[in-house]
PDB file of C-alpha atoms in Angstrom:
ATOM      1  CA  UNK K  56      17.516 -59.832 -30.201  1.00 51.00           C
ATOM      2  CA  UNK K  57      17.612 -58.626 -26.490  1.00 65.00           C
ATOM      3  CA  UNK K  58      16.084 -55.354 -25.959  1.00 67.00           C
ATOM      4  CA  UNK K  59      16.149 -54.939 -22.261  1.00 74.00           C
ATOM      5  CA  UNK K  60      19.534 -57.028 -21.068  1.00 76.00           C
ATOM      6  CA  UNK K  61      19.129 -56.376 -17.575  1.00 80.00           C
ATOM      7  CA  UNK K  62      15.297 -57.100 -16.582  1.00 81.00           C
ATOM      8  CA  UNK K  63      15.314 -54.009 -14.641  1.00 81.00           C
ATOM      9  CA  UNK K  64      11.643 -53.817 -14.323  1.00 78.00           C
ATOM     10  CA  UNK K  65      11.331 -57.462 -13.166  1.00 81.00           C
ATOM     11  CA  UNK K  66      13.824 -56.368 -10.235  1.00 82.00           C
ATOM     12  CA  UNK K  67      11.758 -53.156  -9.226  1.00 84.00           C
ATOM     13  CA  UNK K  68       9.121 -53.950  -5.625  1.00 84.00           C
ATOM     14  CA  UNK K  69       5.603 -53.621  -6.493  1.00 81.00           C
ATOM     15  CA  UNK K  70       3.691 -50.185  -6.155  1.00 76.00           C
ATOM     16  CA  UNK K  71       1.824 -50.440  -2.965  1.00 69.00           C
ATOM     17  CA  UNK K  72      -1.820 -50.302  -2.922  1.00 69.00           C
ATOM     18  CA  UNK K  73      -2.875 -47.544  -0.662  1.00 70.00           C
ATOM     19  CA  UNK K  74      -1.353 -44.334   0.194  1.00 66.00           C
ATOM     20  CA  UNK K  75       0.924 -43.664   3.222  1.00 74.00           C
ATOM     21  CA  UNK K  76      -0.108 -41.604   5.938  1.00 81.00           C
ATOM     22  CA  UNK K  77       3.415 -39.172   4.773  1.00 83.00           C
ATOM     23  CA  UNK K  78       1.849 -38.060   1.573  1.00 83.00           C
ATOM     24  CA  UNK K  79      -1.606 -36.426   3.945  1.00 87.00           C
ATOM     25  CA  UNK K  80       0.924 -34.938   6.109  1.00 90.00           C
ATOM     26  CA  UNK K  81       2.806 -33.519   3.403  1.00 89.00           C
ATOM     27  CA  UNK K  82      -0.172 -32.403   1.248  1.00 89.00           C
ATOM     28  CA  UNK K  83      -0.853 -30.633   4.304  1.00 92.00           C
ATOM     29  CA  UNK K  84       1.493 -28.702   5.259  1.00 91.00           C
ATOM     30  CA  UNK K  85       2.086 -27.524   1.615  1.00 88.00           C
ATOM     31  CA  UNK K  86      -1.204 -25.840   2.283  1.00 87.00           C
ATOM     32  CA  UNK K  87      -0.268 -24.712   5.881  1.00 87.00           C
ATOM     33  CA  UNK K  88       2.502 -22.796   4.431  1.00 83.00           C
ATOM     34  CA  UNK K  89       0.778 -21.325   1.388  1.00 80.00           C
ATOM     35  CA  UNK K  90      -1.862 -19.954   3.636  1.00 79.00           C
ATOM     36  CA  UNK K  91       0.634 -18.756   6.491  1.00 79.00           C
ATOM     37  CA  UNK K  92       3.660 -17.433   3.940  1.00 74.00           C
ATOM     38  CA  UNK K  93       1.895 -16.670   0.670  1.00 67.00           C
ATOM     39  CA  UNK K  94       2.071 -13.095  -0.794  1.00 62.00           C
ATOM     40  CA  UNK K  95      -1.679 -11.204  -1.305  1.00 57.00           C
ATOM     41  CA  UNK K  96       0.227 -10.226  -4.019  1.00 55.00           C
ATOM     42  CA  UNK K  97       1.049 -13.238  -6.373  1.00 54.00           C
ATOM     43  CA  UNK K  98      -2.600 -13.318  -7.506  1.00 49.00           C
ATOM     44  CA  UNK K  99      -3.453 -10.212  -7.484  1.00 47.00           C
ATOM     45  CA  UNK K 100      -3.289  -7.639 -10.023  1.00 53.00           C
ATOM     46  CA  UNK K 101      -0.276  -5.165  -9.792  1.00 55.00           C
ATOM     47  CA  UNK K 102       1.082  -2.115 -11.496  1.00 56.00           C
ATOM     48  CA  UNK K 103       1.867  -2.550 -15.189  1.00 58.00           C
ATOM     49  CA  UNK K 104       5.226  -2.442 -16.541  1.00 57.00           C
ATOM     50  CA  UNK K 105       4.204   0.528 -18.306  1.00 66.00           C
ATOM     51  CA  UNK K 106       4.138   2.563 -15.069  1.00 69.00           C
ATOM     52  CA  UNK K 107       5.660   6.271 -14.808  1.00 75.00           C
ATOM     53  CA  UNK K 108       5.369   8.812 -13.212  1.00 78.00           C
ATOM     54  CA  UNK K 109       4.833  12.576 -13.903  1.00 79.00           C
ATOM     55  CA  UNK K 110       8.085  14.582 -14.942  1.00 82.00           C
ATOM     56  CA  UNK K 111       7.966  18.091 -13.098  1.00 81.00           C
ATOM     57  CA  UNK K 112      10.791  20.167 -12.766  1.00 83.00           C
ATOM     58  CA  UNK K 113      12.002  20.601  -8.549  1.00 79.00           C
ATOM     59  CA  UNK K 114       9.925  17.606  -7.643  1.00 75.00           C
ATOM     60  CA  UNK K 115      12.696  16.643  -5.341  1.00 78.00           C
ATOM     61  CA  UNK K 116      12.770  20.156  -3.644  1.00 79.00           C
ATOM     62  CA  UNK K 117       9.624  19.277  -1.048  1.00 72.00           C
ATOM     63  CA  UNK K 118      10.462  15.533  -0.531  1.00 78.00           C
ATOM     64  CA  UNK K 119       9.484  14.726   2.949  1.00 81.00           C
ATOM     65  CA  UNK K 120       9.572  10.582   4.165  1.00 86.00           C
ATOM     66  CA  UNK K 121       6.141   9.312   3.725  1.00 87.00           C
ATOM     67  CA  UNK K 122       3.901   7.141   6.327  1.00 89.00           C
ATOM     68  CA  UNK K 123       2.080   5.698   3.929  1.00 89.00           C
ATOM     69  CA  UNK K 124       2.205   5.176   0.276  1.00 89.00           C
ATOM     70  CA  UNK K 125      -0.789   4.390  -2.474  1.00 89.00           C
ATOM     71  CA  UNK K 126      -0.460   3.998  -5.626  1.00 87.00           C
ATOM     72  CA  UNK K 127      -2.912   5.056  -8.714  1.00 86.00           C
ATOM     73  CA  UNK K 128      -2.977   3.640 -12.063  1.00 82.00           C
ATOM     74  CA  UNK K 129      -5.285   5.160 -14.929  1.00 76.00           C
ATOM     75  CA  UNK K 130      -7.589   2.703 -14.600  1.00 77.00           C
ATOM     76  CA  UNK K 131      -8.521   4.288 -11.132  1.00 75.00           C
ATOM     77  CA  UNK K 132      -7.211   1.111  -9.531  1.00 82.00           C
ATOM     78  CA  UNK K 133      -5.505   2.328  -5.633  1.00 87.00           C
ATOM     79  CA  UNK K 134      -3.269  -0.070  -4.634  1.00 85.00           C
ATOM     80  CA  UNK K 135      -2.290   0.506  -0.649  1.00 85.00           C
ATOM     81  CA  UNK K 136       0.041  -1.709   1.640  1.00 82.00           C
ATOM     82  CA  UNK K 137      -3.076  -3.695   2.000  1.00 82.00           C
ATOM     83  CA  UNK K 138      -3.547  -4.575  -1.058  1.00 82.00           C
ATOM     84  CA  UNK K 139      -6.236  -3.179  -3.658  1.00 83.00           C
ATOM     85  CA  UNK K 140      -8.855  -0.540  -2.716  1.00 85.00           C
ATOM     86  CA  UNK K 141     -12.102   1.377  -4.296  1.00 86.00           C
ATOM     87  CA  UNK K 142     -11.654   5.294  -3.872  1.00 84.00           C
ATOM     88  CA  UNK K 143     -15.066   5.364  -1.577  1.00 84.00           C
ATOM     89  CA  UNK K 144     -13.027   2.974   0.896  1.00 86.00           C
ATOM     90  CA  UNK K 145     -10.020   4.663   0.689  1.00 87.00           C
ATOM     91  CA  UNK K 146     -11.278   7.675   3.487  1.00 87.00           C
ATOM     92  CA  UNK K 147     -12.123   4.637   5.923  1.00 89.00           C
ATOM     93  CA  UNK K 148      -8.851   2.613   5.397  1.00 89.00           C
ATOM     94  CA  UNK K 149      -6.402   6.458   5.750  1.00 88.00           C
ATOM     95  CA  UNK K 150      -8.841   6.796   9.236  1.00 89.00           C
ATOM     96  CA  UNK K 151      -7.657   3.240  10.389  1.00 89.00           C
ATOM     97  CA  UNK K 152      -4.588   4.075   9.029  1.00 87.00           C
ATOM     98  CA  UNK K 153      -3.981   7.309  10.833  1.00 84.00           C
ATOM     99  CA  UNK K 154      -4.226   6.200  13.997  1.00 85.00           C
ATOM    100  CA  UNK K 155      -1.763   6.479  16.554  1.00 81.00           C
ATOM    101  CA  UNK K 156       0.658   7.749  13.608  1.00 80.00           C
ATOM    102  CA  UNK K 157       2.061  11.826  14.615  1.00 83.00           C
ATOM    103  CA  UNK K 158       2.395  13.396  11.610  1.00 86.00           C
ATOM    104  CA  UNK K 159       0.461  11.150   9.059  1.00 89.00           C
ATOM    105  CA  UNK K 160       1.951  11.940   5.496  1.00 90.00           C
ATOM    106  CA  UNK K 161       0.595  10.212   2.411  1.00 90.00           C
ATOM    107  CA  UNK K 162       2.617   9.969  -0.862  1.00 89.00           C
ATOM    108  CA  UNK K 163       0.601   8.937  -3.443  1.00 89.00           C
ATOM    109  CA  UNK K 164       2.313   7.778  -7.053  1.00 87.00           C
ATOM    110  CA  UNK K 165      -0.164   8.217  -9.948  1.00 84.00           C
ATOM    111  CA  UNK K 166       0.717   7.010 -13.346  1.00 80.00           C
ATOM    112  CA  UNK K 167       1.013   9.953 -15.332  1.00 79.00           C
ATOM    113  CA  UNK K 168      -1.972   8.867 -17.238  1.00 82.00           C
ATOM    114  CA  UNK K 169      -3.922   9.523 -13.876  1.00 85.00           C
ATOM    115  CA  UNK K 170      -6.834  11.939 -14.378  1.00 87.00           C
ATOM    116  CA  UNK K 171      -6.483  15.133 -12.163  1.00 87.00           C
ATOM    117  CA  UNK K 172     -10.281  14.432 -11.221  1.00 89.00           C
ATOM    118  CA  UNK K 173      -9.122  10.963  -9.550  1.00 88.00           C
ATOM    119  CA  UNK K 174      -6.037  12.746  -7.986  1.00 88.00           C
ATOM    120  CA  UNK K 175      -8.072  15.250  -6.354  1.00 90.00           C
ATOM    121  CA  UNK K 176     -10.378  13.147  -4.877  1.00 90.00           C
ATOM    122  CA  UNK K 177      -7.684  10.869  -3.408  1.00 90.00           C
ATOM    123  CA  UNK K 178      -6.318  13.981  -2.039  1.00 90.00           C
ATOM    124  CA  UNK K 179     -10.085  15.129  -0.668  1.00 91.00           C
ATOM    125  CA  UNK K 180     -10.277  11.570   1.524  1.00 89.00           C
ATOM    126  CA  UNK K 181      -6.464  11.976   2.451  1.00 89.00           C
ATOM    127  CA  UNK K 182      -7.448  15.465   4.105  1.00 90.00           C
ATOM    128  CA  UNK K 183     -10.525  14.414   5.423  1.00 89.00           C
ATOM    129  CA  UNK K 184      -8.829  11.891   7.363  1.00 88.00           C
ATOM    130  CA  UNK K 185      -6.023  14.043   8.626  1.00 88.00           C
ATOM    131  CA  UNK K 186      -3.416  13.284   6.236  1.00 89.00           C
ATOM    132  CA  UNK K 187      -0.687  15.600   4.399  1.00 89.00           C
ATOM    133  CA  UNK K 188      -0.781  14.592   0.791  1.00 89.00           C
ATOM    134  CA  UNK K 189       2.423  14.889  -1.463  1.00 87.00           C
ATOM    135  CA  UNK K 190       2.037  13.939  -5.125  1.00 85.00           C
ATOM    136  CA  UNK K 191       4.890  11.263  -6.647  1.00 83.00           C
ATOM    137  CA  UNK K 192       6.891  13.376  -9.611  1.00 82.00           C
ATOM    138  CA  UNK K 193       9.864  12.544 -10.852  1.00 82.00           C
ATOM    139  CA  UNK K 194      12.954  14.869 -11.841  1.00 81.00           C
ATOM    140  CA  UNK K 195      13.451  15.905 -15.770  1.00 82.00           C
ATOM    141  CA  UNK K 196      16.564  13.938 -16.857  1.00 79.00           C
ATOM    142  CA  UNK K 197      20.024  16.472 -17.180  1.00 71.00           C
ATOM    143  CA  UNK K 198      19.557  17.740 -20.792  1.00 60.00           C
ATOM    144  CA  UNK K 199      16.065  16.786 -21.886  1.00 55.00           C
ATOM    145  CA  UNK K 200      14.841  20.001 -20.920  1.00 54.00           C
ATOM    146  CA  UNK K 201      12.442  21.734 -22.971  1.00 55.00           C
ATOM    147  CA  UNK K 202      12.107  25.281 -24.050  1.00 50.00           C
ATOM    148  CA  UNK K 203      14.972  28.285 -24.400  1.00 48.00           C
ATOM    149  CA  UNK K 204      18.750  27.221 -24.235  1.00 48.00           C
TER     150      UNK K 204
END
């Protein structure tokens, strides 16, 4: 009985014995563009999916367009545009921030899980480095409102 009719492996050129100068280059610039176009991001740790933020009623009445935007989860993680930050750098990185910006504005998104303590002192380094600090709050959904019809 035949089992391979065709000899298609007899047919097939040997593997060479030493690697071509292509596969360096291309090993290379697989890492030239993960260094030059990969995201700080895709290792790093992010917000959860279990993110939200506080419900207050007229949280949309003093929205302003923020300069700059951090974000807090109840871990007391900051996340900023530059990726992750401790709260004792934070004062040094708004500073840098600030500069040459006219009206710095901060908005800063805690999870609603966010202790007031760590809010505050986000809000202490904001206004020691010359920043206006609006708290993230989202709008009550039509209907869900508590208390007296």
């Amino acid at each position: 009985m035949i089992t391979r009719p065709l000899e298609l492996a007899a047919r097939l050129r040997p593997v060479p014995r030493d690697f071509d100068g292509l596969f360096f280059v291309n090993a290379g610039l697989i890492g030239l563009f993960f260094v030059l176009f990969g995201s700080r991001f895709v290792l790093a740790p992010g917000l959860g999916l279990n993110f939200r933020l506080p419900v207050v009623e007229g949280a949309n009445a003093a929205a302003k367009p923020p300069t700059h935007v951090i974000s807090v989860v109840d871990a007391g993680q900051v996340f900023t545009s530059d990726g992750l930050r401790k709260i004792s750098d934070l004062r040094e990185w708004l500073v840098r921030q600030g500069k040459g910006v006219g009206a710095p504005l901060v908005l800063v998104r805690g999870s609603a899980d966010v202790p007031i303590s760590v809010l505050a002192e986000i809000s202490n380094a904001a206004a020691a480095a010359g920043f206006e600090v609006l708290l993230a709050a989202s709008e009550p959904a039509a209907g869900a409102r508590e208390g007296r019809p």
